Coordinates of C-alpha atoms and ligand atoms in Angstrom, one line a residue:
X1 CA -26.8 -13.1 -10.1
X2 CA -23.1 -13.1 -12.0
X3 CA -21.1 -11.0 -10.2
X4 CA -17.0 -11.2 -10.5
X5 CA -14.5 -10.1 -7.7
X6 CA -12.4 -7.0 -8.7
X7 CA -9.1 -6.3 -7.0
X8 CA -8.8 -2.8 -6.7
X9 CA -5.0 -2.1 -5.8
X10 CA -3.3 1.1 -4.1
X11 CA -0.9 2.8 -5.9
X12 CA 2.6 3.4 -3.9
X13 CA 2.5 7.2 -3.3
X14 CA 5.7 9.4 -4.0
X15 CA 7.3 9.3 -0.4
X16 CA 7.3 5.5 0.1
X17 CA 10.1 5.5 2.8
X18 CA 10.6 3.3 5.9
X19 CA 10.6 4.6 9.0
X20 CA 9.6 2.1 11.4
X21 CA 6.6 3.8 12.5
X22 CA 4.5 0.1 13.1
X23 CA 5.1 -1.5 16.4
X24 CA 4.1 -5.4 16.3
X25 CA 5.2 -5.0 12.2
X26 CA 8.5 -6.7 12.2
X27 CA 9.1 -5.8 8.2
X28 CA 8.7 -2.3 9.5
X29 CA 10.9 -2.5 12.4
X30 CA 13.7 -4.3 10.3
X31 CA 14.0 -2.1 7.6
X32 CA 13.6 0.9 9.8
X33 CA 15.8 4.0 8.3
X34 CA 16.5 1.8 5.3
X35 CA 17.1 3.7 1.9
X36 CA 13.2 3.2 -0.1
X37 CA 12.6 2.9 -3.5
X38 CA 9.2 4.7 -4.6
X39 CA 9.6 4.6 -8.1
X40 CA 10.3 0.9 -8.3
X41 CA 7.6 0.5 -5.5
X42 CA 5.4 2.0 -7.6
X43 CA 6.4 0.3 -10.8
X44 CA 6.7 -3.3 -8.6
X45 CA 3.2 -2.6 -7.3
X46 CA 1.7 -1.6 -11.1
X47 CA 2.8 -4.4 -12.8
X48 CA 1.2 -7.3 -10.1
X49 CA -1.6 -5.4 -10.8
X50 CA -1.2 -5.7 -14.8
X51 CA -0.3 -9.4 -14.5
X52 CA -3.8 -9.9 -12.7
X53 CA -5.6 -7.7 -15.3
X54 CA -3.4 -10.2 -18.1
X55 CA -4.6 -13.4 -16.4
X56 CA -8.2 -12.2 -17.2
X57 CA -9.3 -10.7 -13.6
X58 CA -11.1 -7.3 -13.0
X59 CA -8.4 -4.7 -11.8
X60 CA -8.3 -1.4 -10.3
X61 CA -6.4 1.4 -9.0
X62 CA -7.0 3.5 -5.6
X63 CA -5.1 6.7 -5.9
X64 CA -2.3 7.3 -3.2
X65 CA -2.7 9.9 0.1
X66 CA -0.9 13.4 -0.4
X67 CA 2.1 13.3 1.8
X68 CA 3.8 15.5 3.9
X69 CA 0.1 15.8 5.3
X70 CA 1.1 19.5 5.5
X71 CA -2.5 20.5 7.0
X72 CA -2.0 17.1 10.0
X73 CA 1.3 19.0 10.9
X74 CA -0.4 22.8 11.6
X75 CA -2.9 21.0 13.4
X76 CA -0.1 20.0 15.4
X77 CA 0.9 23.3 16.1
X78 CA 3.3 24.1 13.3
X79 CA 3.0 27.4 11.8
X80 CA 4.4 29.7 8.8
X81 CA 5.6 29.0 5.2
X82 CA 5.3 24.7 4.1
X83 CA 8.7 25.2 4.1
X84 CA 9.0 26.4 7.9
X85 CA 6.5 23.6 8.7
X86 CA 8.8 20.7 7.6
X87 CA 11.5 22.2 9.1
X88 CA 10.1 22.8 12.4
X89 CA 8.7 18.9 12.7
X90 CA 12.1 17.5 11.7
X91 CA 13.6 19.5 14.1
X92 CA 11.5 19.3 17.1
X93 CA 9.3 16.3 16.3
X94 CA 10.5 13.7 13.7
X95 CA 7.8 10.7 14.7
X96 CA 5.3 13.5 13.7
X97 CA 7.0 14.2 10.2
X98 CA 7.5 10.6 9.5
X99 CA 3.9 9.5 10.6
X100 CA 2.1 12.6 8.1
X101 CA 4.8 11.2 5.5
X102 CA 4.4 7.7 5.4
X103 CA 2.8 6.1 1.6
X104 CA 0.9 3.5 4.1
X105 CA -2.2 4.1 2.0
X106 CA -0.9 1.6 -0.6
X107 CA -2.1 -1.2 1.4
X108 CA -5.7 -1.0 0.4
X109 CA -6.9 -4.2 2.1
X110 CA -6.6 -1.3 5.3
X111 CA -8.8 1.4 3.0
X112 CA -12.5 -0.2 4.1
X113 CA -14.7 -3.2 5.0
X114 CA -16.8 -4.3 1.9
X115 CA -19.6 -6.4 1.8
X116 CA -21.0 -7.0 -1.4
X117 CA -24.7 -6.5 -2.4
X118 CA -25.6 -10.4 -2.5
X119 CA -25.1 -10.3 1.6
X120 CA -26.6 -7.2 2.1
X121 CA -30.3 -6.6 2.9
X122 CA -30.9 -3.3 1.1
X123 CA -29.2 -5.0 -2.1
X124 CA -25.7 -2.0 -2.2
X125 CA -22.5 -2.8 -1.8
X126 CA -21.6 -1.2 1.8
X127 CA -18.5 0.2 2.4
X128 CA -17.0 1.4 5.7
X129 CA -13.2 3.0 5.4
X130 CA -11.2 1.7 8.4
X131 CA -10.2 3.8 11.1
X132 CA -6.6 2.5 11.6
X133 CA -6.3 4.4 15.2
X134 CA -3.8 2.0 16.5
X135 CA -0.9 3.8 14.7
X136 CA -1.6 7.5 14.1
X137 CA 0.3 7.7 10.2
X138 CA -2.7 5.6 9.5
X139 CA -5.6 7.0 11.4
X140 CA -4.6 10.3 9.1
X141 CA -6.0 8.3 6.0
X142 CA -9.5 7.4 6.9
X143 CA -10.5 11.1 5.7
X144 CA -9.3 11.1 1.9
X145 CA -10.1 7.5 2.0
X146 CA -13.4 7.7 2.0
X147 CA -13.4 10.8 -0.6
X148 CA -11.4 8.3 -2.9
X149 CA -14.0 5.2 -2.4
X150 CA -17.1 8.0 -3.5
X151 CA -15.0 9.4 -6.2
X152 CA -14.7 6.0 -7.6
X153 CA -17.9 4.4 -6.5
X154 CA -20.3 6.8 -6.6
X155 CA -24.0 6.2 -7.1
X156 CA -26.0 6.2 -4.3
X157 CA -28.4 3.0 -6.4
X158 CA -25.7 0.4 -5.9
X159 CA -22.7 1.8 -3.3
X160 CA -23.7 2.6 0.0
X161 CA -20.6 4.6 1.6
X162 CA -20.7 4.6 5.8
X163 CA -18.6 6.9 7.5
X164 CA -15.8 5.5 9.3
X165 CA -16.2 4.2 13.1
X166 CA -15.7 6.6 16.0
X167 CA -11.7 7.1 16.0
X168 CA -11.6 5.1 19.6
X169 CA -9.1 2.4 20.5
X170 CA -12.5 0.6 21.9
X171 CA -13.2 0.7 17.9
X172 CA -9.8 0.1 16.8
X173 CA -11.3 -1.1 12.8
X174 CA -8.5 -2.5 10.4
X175 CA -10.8 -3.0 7.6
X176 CA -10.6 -6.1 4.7
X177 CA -7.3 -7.3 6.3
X178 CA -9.2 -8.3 9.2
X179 CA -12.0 -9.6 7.5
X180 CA -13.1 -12.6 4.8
X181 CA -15.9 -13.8 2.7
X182 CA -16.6 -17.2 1.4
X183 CA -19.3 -18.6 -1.1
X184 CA -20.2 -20.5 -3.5
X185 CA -20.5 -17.9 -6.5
X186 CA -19.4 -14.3 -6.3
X187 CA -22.7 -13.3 -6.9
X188 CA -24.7 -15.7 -4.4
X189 CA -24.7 -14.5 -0.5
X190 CA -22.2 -15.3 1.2
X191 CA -20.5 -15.9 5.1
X192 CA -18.6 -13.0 5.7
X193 CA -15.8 -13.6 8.4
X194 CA -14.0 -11.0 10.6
X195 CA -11.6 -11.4 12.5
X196 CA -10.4 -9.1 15.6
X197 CA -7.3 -9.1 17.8
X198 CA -8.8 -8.2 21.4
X199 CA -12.3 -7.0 23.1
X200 CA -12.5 -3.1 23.6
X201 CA -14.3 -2.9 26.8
X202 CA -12.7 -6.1 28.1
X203 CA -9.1 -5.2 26.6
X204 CA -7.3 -7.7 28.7
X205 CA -9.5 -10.8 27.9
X206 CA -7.3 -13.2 26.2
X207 CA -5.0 -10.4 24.3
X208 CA -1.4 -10.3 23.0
X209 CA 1.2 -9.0 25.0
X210 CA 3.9 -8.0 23.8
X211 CA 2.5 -6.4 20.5
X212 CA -1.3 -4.4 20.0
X213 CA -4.0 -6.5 19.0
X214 CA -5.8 -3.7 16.0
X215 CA -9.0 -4.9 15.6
X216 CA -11.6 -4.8 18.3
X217 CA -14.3 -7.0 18.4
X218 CA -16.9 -4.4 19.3
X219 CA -15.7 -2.6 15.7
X220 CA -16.1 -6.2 14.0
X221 CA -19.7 -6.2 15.2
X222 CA -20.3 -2.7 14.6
X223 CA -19.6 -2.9 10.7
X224 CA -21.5 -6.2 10.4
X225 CA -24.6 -4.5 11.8
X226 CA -24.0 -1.5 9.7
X227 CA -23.8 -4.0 7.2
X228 CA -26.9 -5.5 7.2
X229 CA -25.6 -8.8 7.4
X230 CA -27.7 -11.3 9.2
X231 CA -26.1 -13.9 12.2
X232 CA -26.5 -16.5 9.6
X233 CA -24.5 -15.3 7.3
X234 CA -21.7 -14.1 10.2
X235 CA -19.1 -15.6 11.8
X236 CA -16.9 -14.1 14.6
X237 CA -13.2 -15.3 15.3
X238 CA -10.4 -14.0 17.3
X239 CA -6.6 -13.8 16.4
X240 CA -4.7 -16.2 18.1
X241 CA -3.2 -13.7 20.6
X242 CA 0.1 -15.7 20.4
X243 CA 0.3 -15.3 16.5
X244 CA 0.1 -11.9 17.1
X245 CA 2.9 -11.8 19.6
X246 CA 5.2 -13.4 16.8
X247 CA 4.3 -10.3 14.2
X248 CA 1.1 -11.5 13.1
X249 CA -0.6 -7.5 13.1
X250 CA -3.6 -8.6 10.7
X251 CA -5.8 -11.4 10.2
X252 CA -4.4 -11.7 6.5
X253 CA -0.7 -12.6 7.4
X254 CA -1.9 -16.0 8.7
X255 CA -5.1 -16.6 6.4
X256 CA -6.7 -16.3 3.3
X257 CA -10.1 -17.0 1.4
X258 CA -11.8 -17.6 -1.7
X259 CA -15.2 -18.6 -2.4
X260 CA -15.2 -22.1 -0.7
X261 CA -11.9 -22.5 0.7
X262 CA -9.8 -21.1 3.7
X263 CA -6.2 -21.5 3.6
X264 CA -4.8 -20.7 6.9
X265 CA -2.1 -21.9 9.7
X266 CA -3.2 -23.5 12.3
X267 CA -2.8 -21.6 15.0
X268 CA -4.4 -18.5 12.7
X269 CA -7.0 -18.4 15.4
X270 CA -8.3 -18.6 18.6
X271 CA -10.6 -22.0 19.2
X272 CA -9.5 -22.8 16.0
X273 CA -12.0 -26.0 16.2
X274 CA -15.0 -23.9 16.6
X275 CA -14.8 -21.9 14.1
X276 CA -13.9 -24.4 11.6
X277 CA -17.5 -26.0 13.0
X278 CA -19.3 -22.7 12.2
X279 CA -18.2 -22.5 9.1
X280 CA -18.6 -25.3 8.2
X281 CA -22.1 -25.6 9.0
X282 CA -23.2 -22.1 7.4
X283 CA -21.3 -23.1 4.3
X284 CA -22.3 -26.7 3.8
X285 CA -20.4 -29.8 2.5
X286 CA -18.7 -27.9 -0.3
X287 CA -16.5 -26.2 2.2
X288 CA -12.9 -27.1 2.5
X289 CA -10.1 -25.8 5.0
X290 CA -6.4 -26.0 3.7
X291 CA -4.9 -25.9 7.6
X292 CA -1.3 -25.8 7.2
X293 CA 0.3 -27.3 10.1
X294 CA 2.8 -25.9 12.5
X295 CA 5.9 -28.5 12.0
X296 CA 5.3 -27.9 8.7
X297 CA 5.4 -23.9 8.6
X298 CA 5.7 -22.1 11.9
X299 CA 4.4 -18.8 12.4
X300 CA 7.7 -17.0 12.2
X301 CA 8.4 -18.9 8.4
X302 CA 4.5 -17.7 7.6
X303 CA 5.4 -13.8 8.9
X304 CA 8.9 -13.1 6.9
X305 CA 7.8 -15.3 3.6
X306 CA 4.0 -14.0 3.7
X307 CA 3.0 -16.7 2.5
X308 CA -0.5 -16.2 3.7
X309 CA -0.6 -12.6 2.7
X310 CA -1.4 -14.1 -1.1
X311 CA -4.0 -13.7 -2.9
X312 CA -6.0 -16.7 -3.6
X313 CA -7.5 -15.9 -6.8
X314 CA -10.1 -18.3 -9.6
X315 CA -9.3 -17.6 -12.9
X316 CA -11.9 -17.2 -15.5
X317 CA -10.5 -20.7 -16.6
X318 CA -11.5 -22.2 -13.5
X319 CA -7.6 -22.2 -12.1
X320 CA -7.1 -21.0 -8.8
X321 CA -4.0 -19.1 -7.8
X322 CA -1.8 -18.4 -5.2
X323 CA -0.5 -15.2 -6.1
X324 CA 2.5 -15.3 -3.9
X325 CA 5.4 -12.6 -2.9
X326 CA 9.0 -13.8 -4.5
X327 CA 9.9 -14.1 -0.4
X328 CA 8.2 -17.3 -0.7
X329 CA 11.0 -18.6 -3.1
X330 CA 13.8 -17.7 -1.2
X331 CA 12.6 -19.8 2.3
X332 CA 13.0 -23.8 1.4
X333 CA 10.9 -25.0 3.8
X334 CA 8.2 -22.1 2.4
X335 CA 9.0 -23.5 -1.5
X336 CA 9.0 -27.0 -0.8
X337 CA 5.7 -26.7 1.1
X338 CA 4.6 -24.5 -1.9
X339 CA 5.3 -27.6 -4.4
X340 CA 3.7 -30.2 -1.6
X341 CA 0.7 -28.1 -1.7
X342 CA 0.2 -28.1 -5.7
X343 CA 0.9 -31.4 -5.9
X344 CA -1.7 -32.7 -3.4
X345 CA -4.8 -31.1 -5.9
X346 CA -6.5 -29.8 -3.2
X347 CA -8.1 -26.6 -5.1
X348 CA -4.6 -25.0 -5.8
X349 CA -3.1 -25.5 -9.0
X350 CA -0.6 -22.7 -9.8
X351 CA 1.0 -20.0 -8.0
X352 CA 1.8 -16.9 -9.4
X353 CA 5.2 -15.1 -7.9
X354 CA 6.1 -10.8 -7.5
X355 CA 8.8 -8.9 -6.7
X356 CA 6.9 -6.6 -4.4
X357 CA 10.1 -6.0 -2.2
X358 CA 9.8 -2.9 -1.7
X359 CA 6.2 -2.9 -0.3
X360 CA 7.6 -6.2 1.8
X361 CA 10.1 -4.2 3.8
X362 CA 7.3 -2.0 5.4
X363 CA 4.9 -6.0 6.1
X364 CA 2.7 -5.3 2.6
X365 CA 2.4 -8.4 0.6
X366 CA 0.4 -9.0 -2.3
X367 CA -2.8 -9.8 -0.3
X368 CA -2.2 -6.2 1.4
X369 CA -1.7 -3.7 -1.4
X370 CA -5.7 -5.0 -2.5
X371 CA -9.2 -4.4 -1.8
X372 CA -11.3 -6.7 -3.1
X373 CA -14.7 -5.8 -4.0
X374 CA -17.3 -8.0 -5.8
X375 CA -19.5 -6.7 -8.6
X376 CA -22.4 -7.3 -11.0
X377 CA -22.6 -6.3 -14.0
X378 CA -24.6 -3.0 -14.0
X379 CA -22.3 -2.7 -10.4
X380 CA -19.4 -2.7 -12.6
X381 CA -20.8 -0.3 -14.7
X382 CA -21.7 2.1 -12.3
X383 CA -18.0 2.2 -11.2
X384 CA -16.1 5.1 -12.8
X385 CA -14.0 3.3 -15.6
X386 CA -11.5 5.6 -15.7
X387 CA -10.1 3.8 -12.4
X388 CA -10.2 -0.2 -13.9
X389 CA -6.4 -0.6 -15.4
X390 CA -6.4 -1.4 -18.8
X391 CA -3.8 -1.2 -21.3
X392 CA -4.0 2.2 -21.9
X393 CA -4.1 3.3 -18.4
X394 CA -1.3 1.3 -17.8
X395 CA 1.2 2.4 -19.6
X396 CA 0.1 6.3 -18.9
X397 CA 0.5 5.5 -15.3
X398 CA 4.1 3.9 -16.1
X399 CA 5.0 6.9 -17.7
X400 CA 3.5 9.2 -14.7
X401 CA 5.4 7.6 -12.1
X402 CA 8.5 8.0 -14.3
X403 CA 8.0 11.3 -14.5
X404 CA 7.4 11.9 -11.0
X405 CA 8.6 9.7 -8.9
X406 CA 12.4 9.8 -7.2
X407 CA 14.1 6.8 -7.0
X408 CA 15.9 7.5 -3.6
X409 CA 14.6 9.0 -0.5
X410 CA 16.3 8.9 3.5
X411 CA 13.8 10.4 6.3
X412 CA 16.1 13.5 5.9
X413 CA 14.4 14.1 2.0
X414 CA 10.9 14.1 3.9
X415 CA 11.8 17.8 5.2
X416 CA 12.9 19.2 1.4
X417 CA 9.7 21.0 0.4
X418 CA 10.5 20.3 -3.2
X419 CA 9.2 17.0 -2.6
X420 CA 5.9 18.5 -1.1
X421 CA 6.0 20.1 -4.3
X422 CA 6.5 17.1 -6.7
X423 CA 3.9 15.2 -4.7
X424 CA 1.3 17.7 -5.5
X425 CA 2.1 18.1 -9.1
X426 CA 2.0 14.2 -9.2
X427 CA -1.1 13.5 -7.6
X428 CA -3.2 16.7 -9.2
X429 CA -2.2 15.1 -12.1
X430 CA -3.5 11.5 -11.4
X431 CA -6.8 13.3 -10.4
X432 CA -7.2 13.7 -13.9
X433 CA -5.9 10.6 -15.4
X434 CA -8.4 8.4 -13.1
X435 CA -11.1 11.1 -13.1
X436 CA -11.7 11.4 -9.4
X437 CA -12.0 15.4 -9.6
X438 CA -10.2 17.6 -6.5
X439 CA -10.1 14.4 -4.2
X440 CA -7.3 16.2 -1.8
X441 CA -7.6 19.0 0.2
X442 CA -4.8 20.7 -1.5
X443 CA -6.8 21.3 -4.4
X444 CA -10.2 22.9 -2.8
X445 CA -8.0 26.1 -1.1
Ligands
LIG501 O1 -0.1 -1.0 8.9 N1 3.1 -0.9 7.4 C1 1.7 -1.3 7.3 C2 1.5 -2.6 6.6 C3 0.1 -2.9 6.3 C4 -0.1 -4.3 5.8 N2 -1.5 -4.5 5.5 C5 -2.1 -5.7 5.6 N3 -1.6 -6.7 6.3 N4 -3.3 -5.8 5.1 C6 1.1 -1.4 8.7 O2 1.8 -1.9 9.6 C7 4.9 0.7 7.8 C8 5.2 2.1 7.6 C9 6.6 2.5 8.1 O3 7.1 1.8 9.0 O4 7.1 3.5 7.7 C10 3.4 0.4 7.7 O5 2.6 1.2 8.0

């Protein structure tokens, strides 16, 4: 079967601000109470995903979350007028107001697991959204996440939509971040890898400690099951629990994948050896592993220049690309490595660079702000077209975030109401432009 892999990218959401809120996230930490940027996070996000669409790859656009999450904060006990509501959580809880504010959505390689029909036993793509309960602004996403995913894949023949695991820290579940396929041809089945940071029921068994591990193992087995993958076409690795120690929060800071080739540090994972042996055995011969070395790059290099956090891409010309945050530029050691790398012909031969800075502040690379999903044909067709980006769509959504989007915002602007306001005006709008109909609860009351 031809199938092609489509990158379906979140859209920066109107209250992109930093506000520290991801422990073991050292972007996050950094740029904590920074001055943010959505409108040119928004525009900085759109355009990587019209230079992918240009180079002659499959794009898409997930919609962003409505924040404030006016209805998380009642829940939390906050009562009276929107307006009373924001006021009340800035005064007596700002965590709270910053967690149900935060545009974390964006990085879609969080939204779900996918596995694509050619792996599956019933023949559907599967999709599980993620649970994200390690750090409660994400665990408020897995909800609208999964009424996004239906909205935009929906037809019960070819997607399959699970709901997402039980919201336990013994099923902590960071979806595609944590998880990679290889093969030969999109279409063919493939070895689907997932990685997790620590065991749930064993939580101490070889696990960070200084900074959470997110992704259990028992989730990891969980979604494969769910699934229908067979152990053949599975492999199981842990996070090197030192890696994550030094910032490394998801599997795809320190590794990438595509089709026959890892690219990955070498101290991505735990018993590094063995699961180079596993894979290499379920793959066959064709398989090769680009292991960058330690001296080379260490892991802190790897966490602030993300160079792993690219997308490794194969063009319909048969190029593969890096596609590579600007950050990698700026870090010599990073660049020359970069030019050492295209020079050797190993399977890499051009890298594409983005200004994605804003999304970089809060740890988003390129690799982050994507969901990959591969598709047939009549798959493809069964997806709603208003979401793939085309020219068309492209420029309307240019003009909607310039119409809607601020180009300032301070964790004291999360309180003002009119930006409640603006959000909602924004986003009922892109309901329409990408034909998801009322996807938010704001628009059923
Ligand atoms: O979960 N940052 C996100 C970044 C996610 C990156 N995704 C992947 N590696 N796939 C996170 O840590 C920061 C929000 C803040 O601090 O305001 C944040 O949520």
């Amino acid at each position: 079967m031809i199938a092609y892999e489509a990158n379906f990218d979140g859209l920066v959401g109107p209250t992109h601000n930093y506000s520290g809120l991801s422990v073991g996230n050292i972007a996050s930490l950094t740029h904590s109470h920074d001055v943010s940027n959505p409108k040119n996070a928004a525009l900085q996000g759109l355009h990587k995903m019209k230079a992918l669409a240009n180079l002659g790859l499959l794009q898409g656009v997930i919609a962003p979350q409505i924040r404030p999450d006016i209805r998380m904060l009642r829940r939390l006990g906050f009562s009276g007028s929107d307006r009373r509501v924001l006021q009340q959580a800035a005064q007596q809880a700002p965590k709270l107001l910053t967690s149900c504010c935060s545009a974390s959505s964006m990085w879609a390689a969080n939204a779900a697991t996918v596995s694509p029909s050619a792996d599956t036993s019933d023949n559907r793509i599967h999709f599980t959204p993620a649970n994200l309960v390690s750090h409660f602004h994400r665990s408020i996403e897995h909800q609208t996440t999964s009424s996004i995913l239906s909205a935009m894949f929906n037809d019960d023949n070819h997607f399959c939509h699970h709901p997402p695991l039980p919201a336990s820290e013994y099923l902590g579940d960071e979806g595609a971040a944590n998880h990679m396929r290889f093969c030969d041809q999109h279409g063919e089945q493939g070895v689907e890898m997932f990685v997790f940071g620590r065991y749930g029921f064993d939580r101490y068994q070889s696990a960070p400690q200084r900074y959470p591990a997110r992704q259990t193992y028992e989730a990891s087995t969980a979604i494969a099951r769910l699934h229908q993958l067979t152990p053949q076409q599975v492999v199981m690795a842990q996070q090197n629990p030192a890696v994550v120690d030094h910032g490394v929060f998801h599997n795809d800071v320190i590794a990438v994948g595509n089709q026959q080739m890892l690219f990955c540090h070498q101290d991505a994972f735990l018993d590094q050896a063995n699961i180079y042996q596993q894979l290499q055995h379920k793959m066959g011969v064709d398989f090769s592993i680009i292991e960058v070395p330690n001296d080379v790059v260490s892991v802190d290099d790897a966490v602030s220049s993300y160079l792993f956090n690219s997308q490794l891409v194969t063009l319909p010309n048969g190029d593969v690309s890096l596609i590579l945050p600007q950050e990698c530029q700026y870090n010599a050691s990073i660049w020359e490595y970069i030019q050492q790398l295209l020079q050797a012909q190993v399977g890499i031969n051009r890298v594409d660079l983005f200004d994605l800075s804003q999304s970089m502040q809060n740890g988003g690379g390129p690799a982050c702000l994507r969901l990959k999903v591969v598709l047939s044909d009549k798959e493809r067709q069964a997806v709603n077209p208003a979401v793939f980006l085309t020219e068309t769509l492209f420029k309307r959504l240019r003009e909607w975030i310039g119409v809607h989007y601020r180009d300032r915002l301070i964790e004291a602007d999360l309180a003002d109401p009119s930006l409640l306001m603006e959000s909602y005006t924004a986003l009922d709008e892109l309901t329409y432009i990408l034909k998801l109909g009322s996807v938010y609860d704001f628009q059923r009351v």
